[in-house]
mmCIF file of C-alpha atoms in Angstrom:
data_model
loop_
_atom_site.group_PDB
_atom_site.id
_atom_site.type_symbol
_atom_site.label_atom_id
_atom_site.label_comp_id
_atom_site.label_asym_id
_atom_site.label_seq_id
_atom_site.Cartn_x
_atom_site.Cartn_y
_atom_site.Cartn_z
ATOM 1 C CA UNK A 292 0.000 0.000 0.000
ATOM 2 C CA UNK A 293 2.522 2.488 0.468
ATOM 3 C CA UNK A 294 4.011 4.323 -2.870
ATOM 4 C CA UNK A 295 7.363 3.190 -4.131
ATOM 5 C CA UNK A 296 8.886 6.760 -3.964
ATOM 6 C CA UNK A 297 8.295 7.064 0.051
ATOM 7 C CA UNK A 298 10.277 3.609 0.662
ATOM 8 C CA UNK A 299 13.762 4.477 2.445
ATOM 9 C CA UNK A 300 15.008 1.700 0.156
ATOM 10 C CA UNK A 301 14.199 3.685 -2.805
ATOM 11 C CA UNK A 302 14.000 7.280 -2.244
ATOM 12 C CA UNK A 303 16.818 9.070 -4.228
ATOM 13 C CA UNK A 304 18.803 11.835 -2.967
ATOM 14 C CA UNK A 305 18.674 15.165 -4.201
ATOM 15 C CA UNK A 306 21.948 16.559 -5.118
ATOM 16 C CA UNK A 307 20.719 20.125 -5.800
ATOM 17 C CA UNK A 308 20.814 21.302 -2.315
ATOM 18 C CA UNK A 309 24.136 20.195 -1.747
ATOM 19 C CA UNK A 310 25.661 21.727 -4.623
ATOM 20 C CA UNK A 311 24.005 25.459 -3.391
ATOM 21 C CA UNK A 312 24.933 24.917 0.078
ATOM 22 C CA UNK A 313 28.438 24.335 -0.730
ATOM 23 C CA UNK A 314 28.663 27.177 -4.057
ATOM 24 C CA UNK A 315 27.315 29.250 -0.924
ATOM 25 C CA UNK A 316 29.647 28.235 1.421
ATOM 26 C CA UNK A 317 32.725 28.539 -0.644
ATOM 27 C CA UNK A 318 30.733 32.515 -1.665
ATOM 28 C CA UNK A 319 30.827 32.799 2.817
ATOM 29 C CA UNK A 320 34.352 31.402 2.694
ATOM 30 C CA UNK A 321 35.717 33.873 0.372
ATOM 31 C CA UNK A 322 33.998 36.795 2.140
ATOM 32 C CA UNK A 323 35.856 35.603 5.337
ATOM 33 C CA UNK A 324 39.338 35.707 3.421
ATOM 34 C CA UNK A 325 38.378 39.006 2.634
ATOM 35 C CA UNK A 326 37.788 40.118 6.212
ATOM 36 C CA UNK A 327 34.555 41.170 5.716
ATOM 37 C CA UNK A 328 32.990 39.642 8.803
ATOM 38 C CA UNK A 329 35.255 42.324 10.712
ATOM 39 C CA UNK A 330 33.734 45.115 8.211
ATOM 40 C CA UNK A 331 30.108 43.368 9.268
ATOM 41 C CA UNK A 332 30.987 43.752 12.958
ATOM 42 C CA UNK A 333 31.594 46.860 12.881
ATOM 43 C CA UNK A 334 28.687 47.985 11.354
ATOM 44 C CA UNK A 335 26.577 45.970 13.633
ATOM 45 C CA UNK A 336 28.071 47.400 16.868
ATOM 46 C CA UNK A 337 26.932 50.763 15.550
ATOM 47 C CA UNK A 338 23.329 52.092 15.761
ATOM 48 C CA UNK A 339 22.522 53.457 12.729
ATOM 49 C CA UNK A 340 20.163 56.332 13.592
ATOM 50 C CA UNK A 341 18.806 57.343 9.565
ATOM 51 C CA UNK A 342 18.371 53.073 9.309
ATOM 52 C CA UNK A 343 15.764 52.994 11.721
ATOM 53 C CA UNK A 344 14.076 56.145 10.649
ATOM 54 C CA UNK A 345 15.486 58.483 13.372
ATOM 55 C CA UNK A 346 18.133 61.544 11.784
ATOM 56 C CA UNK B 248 3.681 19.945 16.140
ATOM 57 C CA UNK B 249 2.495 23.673 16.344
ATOM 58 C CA UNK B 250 3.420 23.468 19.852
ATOM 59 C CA UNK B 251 6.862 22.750 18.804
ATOM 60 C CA UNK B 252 7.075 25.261 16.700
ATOM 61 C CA UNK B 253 6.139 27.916 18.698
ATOM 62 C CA UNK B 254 9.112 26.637 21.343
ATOM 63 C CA UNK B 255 11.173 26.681 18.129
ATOM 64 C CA UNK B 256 10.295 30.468 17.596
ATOM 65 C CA UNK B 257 10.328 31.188 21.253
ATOM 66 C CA UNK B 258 13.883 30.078 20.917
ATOM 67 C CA UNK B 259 15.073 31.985 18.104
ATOM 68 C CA UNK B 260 13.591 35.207 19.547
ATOM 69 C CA UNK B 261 15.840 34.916 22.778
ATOM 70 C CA UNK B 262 18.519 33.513 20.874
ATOM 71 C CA UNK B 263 18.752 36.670 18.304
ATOM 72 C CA UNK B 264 17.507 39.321 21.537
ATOM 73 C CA UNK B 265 19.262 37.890 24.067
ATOM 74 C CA UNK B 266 21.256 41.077 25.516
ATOM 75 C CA UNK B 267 18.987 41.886 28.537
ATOM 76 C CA UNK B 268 21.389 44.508 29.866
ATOM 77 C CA UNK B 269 20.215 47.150 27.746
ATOM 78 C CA UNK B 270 18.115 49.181 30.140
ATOM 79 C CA UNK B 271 21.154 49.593 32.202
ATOM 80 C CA UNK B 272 23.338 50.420 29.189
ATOM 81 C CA UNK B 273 20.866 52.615 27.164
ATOM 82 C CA UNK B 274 22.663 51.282 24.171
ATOM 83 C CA UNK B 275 22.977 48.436 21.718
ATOM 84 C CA UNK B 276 25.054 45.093 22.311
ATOM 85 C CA UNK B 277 28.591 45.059 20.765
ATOM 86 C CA UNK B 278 29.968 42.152 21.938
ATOM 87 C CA UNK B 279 31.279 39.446 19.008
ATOM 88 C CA UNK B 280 27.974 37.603 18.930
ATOM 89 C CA UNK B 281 27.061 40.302 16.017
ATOM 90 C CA UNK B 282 29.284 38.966 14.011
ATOM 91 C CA UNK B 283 26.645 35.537 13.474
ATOM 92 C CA UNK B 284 23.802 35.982 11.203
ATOM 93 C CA UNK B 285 20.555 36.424 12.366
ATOM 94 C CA UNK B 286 18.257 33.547 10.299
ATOM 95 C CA UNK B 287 15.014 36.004 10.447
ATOM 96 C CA UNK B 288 14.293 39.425 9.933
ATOM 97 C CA UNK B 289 15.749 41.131 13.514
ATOM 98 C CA UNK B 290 17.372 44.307 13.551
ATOM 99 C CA UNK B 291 20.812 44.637 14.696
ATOM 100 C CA UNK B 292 20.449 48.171 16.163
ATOM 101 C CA UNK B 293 17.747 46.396 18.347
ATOM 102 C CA UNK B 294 18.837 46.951 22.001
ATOM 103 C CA UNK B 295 18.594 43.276 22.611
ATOM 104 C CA UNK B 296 19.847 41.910 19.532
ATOM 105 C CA UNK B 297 22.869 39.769 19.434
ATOM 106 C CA UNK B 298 23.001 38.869 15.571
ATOM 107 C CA UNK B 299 23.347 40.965 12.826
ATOM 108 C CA UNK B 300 20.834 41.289 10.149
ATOM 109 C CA UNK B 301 21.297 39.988 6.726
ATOM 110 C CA UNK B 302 19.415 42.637 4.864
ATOM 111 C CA UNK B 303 21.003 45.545 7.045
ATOM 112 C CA UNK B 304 24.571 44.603 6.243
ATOM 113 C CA UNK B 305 23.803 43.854 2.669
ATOM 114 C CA UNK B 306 22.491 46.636 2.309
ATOM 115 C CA UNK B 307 25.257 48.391 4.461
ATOM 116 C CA UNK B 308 28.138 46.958 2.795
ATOM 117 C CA UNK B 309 26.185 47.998 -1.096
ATOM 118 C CA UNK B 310 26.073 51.504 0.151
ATOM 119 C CA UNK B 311 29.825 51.554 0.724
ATOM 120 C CA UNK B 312 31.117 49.600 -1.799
ATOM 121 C CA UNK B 313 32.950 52.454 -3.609
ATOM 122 C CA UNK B 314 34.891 53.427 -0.488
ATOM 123 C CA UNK B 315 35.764 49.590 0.142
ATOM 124 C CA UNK B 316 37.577 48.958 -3.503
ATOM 125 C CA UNK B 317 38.926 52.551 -3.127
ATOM 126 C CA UNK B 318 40.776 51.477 0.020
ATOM 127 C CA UNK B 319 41.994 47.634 -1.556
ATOM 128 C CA UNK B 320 38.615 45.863 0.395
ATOM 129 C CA UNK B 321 36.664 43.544 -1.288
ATOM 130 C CA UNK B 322 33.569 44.263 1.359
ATOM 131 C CA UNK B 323 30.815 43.522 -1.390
ATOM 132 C CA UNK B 324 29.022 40.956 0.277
ATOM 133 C CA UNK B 325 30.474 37.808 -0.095
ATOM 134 C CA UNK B 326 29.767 36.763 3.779
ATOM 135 C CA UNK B 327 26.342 37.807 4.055
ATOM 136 C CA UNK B 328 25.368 36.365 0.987
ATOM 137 C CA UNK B 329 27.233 33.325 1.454
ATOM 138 C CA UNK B 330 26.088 33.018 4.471
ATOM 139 C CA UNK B 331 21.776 33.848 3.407
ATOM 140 C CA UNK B 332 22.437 31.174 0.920
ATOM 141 C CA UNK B 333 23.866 28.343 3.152
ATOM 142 C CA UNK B 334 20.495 28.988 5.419
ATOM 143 C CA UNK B 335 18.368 29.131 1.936
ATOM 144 C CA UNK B 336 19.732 26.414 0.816
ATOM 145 C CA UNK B 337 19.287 24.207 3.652
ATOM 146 C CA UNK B 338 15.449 25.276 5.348
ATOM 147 C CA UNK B 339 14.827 27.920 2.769
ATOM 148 C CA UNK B 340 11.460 30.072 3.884
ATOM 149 C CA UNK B 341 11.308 27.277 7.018
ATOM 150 C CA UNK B 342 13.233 30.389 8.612
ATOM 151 C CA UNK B 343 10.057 32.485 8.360
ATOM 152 C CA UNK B 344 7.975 29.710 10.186
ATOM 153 C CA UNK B 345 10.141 28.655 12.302
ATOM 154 C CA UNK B 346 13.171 31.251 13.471
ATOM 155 C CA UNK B 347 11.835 35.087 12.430
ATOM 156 C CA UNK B 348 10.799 37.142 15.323
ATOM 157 C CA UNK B 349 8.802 39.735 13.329
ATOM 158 C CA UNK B 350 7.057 36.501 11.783
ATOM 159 C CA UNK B 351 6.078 35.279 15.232
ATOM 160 C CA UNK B 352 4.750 38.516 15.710
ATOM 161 C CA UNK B 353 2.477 38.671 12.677
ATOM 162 C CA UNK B 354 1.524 35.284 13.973
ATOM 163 C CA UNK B 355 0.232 36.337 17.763
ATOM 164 C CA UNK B 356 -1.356 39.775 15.934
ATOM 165 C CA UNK B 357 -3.245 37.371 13.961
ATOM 166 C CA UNK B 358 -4.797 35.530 16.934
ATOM 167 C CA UNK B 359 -6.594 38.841 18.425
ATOM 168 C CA UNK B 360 -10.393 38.266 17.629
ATOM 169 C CA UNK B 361 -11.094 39.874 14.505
ATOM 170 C CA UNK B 362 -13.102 39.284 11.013
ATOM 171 C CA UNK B 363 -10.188 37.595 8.690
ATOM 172 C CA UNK B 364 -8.981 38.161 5.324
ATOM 173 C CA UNK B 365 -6.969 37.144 2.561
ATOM 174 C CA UNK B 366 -4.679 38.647 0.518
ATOM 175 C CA UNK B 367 -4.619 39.627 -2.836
ATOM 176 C CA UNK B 368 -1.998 37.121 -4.274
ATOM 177 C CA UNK B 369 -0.520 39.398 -7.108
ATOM 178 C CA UNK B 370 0.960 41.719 -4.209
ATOM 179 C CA UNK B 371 3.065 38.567 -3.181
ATOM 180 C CA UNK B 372 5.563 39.763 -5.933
ATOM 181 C CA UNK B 373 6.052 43.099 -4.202
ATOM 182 C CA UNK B 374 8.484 41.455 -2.062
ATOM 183 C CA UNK B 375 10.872 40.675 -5.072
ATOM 184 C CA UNK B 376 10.602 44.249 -6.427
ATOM 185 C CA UNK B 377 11.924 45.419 -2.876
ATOM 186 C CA UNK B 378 14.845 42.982 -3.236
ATOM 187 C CA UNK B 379 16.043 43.319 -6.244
ATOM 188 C CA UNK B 380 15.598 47.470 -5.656
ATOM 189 C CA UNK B 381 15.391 48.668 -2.426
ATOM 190 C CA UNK B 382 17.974 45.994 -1.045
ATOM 191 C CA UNK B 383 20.259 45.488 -3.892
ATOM 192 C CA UNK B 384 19.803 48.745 -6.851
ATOM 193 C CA UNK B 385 19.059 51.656 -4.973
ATOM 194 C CA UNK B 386 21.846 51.070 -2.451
ATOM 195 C CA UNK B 387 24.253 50.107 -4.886
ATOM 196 C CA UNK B 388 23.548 52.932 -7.269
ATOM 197 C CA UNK B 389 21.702 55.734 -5.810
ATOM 198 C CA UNK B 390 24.601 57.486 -4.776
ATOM 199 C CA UNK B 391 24.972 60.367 -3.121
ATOM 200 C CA UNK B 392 28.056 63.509 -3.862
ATOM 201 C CA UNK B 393 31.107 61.810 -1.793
ATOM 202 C CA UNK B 394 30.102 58.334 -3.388
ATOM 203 C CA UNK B 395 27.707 56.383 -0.733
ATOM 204 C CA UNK B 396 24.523 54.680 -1.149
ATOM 205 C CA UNK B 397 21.354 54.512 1.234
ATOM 206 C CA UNK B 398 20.023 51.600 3.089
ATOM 207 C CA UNK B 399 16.891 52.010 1.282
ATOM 208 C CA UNK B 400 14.731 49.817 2.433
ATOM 209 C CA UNK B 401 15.877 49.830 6.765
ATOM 210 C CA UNK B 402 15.374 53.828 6.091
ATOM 211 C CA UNK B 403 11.989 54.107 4.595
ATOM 212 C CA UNK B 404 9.975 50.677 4.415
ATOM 213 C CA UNK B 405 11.596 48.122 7.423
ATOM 214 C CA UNK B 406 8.442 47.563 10.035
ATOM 215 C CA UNK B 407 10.660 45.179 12.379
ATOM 216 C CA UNK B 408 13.561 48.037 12.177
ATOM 217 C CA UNK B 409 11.143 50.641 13.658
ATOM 218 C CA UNK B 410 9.381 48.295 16.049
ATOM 219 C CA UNK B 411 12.630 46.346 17.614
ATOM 220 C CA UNK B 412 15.127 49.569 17.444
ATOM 221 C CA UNK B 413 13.202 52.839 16.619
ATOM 222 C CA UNK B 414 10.694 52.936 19.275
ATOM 223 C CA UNK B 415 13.150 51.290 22.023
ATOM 224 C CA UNK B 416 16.211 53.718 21.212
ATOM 225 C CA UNK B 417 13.809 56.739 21.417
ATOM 226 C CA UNK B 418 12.696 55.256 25.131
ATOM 227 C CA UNK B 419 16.134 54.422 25.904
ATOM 228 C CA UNK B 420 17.679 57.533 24.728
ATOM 229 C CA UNK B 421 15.468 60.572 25.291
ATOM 230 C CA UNK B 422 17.544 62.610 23.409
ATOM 231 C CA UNK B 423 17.248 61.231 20.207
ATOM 232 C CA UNK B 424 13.609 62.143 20.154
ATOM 233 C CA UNK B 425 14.919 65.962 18.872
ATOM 234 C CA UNK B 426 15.984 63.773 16.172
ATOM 235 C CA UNK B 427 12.953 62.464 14.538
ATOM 236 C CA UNK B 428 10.668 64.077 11.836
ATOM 237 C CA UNK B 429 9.288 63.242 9.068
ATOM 238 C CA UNK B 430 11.359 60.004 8.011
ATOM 239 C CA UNK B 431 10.593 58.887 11.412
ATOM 240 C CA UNK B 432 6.853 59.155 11.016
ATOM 241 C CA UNK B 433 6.668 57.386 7.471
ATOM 242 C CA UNK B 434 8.249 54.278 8.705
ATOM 243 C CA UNK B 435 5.880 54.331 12.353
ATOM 244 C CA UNK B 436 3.140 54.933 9.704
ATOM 245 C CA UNK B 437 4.115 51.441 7.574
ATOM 246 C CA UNK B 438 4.556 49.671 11.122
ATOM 247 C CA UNK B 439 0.977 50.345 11.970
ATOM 248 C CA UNK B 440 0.159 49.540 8.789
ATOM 249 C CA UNK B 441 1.183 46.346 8.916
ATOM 250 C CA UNK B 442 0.212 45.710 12.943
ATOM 251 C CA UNK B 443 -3.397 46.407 11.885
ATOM 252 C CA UNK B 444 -3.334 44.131 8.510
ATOM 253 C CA UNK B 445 -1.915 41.614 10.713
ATOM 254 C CA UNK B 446 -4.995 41.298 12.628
ATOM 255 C CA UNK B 447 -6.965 41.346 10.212
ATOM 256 C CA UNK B 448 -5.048 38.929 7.562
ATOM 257 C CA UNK B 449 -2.387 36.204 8.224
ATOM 258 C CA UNK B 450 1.285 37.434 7.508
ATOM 259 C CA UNK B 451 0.620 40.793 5.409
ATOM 260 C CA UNK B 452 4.527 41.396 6.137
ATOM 261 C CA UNK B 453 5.928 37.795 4.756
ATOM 262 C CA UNK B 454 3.509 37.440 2.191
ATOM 263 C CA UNK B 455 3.856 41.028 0.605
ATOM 264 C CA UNK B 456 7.062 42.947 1.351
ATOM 265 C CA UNK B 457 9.768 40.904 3.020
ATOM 266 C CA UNK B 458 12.808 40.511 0.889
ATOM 267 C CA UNK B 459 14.633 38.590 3.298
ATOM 268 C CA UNK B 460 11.781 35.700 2.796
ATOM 269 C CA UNK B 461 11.955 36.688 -1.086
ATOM 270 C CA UNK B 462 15.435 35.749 -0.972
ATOM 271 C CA UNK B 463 14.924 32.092 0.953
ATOM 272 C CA UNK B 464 11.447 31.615 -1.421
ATOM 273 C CA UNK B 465 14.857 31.495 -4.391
ATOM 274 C CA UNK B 466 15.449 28.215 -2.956
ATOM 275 C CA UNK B 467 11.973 26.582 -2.396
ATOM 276 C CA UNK B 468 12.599 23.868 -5.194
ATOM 277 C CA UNK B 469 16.234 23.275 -4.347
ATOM 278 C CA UNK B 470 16.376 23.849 -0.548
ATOM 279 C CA UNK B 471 17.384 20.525 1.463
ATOM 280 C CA UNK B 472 14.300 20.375 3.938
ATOM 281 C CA UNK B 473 11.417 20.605 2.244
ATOM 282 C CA UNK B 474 7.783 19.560 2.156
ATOM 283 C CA UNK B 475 6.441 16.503 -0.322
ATOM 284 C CA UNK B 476 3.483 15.982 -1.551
ATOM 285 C CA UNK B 477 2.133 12.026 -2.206
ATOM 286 C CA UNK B 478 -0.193 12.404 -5.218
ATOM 287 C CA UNK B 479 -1.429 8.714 -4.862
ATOM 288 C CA UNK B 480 -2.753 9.627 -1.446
ATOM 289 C CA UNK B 481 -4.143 13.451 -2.071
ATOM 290 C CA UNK B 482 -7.694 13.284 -2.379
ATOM 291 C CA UNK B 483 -8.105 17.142 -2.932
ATOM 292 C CA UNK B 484 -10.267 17.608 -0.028
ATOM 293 C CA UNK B 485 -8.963 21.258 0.156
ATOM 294 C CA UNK B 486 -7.930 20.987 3.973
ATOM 295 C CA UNK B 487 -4.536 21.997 3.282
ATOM 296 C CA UNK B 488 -5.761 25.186 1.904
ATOM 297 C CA UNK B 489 -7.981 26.195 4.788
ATOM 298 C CA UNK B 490 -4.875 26.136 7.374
ATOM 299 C CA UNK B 491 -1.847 27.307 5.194
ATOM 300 C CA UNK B 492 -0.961 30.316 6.815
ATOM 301 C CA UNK B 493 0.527 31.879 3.534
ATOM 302 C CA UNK B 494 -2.371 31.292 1.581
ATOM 303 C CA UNK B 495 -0.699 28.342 -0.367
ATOM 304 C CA UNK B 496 -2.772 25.856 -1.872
ATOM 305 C CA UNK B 497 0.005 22.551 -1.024
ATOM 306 C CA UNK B 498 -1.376 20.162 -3.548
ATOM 307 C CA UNK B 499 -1.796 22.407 -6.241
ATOM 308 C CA UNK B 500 1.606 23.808 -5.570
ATOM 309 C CA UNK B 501 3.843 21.563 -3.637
ATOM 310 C CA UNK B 502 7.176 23.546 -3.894
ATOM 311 C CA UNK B 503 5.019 27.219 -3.559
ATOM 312 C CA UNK B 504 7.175 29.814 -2.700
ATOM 313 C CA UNK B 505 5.185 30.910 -0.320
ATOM 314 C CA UNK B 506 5.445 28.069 1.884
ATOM 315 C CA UNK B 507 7.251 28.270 5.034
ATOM 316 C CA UNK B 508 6.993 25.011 5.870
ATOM 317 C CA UNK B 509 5.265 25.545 9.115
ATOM 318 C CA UNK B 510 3.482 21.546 8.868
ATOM 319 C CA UNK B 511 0.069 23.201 9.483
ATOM 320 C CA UNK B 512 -1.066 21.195 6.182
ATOM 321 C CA UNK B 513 0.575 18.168 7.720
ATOM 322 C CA UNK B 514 -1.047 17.651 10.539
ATOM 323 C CA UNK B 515 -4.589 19.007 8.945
ATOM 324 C CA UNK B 516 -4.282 16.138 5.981
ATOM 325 C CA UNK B 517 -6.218 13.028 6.989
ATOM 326 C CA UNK B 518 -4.852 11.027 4.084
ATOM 327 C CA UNK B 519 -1.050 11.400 5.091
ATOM 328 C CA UNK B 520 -0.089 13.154 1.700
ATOM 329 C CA UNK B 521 1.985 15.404 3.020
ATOM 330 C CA UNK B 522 5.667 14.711 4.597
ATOM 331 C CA UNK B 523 8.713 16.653 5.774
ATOM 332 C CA UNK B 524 12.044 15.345 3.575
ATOM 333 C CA UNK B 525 15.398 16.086 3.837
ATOM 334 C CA UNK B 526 17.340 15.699 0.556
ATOM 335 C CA UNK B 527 14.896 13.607 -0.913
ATOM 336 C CA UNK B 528 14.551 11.358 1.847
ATOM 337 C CA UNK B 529 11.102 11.196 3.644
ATOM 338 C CA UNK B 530 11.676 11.374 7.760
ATOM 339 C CA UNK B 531 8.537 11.859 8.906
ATOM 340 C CA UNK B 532 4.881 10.727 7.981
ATOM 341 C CA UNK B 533 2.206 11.063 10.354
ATOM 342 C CA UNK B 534 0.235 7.699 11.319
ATOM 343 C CA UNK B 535 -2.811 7.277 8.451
ATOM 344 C CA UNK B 536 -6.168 7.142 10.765
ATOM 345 C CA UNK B 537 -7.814 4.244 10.762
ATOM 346 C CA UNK B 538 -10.635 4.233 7.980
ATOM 347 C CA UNK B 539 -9.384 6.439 5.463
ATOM 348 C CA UNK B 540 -9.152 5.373 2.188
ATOM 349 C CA UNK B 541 -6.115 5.905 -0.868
ATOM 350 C CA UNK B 542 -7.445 7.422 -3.835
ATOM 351 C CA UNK B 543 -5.355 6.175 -6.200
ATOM 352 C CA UNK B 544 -3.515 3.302 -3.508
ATOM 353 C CA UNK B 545 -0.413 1.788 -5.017
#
C-alpha cells in the first residue's frame, strides 16, 4: 500500500541542495578571506540612527 | 507539532535578543555575537539583539562599496550572501515559520479576535521588487556627492527596524527624540500599517514585502528540507488550503514559494499526503487514521 517513492530503500537523494549549500559556502568562505565579517561587525556594533528612521 | 514550533520560535527570539542589559546600558550590544547571522528578519540596532541582520549589512556593505575597492577591500558581500544562501539552501522560507521574530509577531497579531482576510496574491511579488531594488539597486547605485549609497529599504519601508530599534532607542535615549521628523513618522506609519493588517489577515509582512523571505522563497525547489506531496494519497479535499498560513494551496503547488513550511497542512491532511524530507529522503509521515481510504492506492 505504500508508494514506491516514500520507501527508504528507494528514495533518491537530491543533489541540488548540496551543490548550493556548498557554491554558498565557498561565496561565505571567500567573504571571510576578505575580512569582511570584521567590516560586518563593525557595522553591527553601531546604531545606525537614519536606518531605523530616526536623523 | 504547532506546539513545537512555537518553542522553536520562542527560541530563536531569545537567541537573536538575548542582551537583557540594555536598560542599564541605554545602548545596543557590541559584543562578538554580532558577528553571526541572524536567520530572520531582527534588527541589529535592536537593544537586545545579538546577531546581525542579513538585509542591514547587505544593504550596508552595497552603500559603501565604492569606499571599500577605493581602500583595496573587497567588502561587497560575499559573507552575508554566502552566508543567506547556506540557510536558503538548507530550510529555505522554514526560517520564516520557524526562526523570524517579526514573523512570530504577525503570527500572535493574527490571533486577536477579529473578522479575517486574505490577501490579494498578485501583491506577493512586491516582495521581489523590494529585493532586487530597495535591497540590492538603490543602495548600490543611488549614490549620493562623496560616493555612498542609502540603506533604502531599513530607512523608509523596514516595520521590524522601527518596532525592535526605533521605538526602544527613542525610550532608551530621550535625546534622540529631537531627532525624529518626518522620516521617522513614514516608517511608524508602515509599522501600523502592517500591525493592523496583521490582525486582520495572516502574515501581510511575509507574504507582501519581506525581501529577506523573497530571498529564501529562491530556494523553495532546491532547498534541502522541504515539504512533499504524495499524489497517490491526495484526495483534494482542500484541507490543506484552509490552514496554510501563507495562503498556499500545497497540492496544487507543492514547492510554492510561499510556503514556510510551518506543517500546518501536515497535521490538517487526513490522508497522510503530506511529509517533511530532507534531501529527498522522507523522515517523517504522520500515522494514516484508521478508515481512510487511498485514492489512487499503489
Amino acid at each position: 500500500m505504500t508508494p514506491q517513492k516514500n520507501n527508504p530503500l528507494t528514495q533518491k537523494i537530491r543533489p541540488a541542495p548540496f551543490v548550493t549549500i556548498f557554491i554558498f559556502l565557498v561565496l561565505g568562505i571567500i567573504g571571510i578571506t576578505l575580512e569582511e565579517p570584521s567590516r560586518v561587525l563593525e557595522q553591527a556594533k553601531q546604531i545606525c540612527l537614519s536606518c531605523i528612521g530616526i536623523g | 507539532m504547532d506546539f513545537i514550533r512555537k518553542w522553536v520560535q520562542a527560541l530563536f527570539f531569545i537567541l537573536t535578543n538575548g542582551y537583557w542589559n540594555f536598560p542599564l546600558s541605554k545602548g545596543i550590544y557590541k559584543g562578538p555575537l554580532k558577528i553571526v547571522c541572524s536567520p530572520g528578519l531582527n534588527c541589529y540596532s535592536c537593544p537586545a539583539a545579538t546577531t546581525y541582520c542579513p538585509l542591514g549589512s547587505l544593504q550596508q556593505l552595497l552603500a559603501g562599496i565604492r569606499m571599500s575597492l577605493e581602500n583595496g577591500q573587497f567588502f561587497v558581500g560575499f559573507y552575508v550572501v554566502g552566508t543567506m544562501g547556506v540557510i536558503g539552501g538548507f530550510v529555505g522560507r522554514m526560517v520564516c515559520g520557524w526562526a523570524c521574530p517579526f514573523g512570530l509577531f504577525q503570527e500572535l497579531l493574527y490571533k486577536i479576535p477579529s473578522p479575517k482576510f486574505g490577501i490579494w496574491s498578485p501583491l506577493r511579488s512586491i516582495k521581489y521588487l523590494l529585493l532586487l531594488f530597495m535591497v540590492i539597486l538603490l543602495p548600490l547605485f543611488a549614490i549620493d556627492e562623496f560616493g555612498f549609497g542609502s540603506t533604502w529599504f531599513c530607512k523608509y519601508v523596514c516595520p521590524a527596524g522601527t518596532l525592535e530599534a526605533g521605538l526602544p532607542m527613542l525610550v532608551l535615549q530621550p535625546g534622540l527624540r529631537e531627532s525624529i521628523g518626518l522620516l521617522f513618522f513614514n516608517k511608524l506609519f508602515v509599522l501600523v500599517l502592517f500591525i493592523i493588517w496583521a490582525v486582520l489577515a495572516s502574515r501581510p509582512f511575509c507574504r507582501t514585502a519581506c525581501p529577506l523571505g523573497a530571498f529564501y522563497a529562491l530556494f523553495s525547489k532546491i532547498k534541502l528540507v522541504k515539504l512533499r506531496l504524495d499524489p497517490a494519497r491526495c484526495t483534494h479535499c482542500q484541507a490543506c488550503h484552509t490552514v496554510c498560513p501563507m495562503g498556499v494551496r500545497f497540492n496544487e503547488s507543492p514547492d510554492d514559494m510561499e510556503c514556510i513550511s510551518c506543517l500546518a497542512c501536515s497535521k490538517a491532511c487526513m490522508f497522510d499526503a503530506i511529509s517533511l524530507e530532507v534531501g529527498g529522503l522522507s523522515i517523517a509521515r504522520q500515522p494514516r487514521p484508521s478508515g481512510c481510504q487511498l485514492k489512487n492506492p499503489t
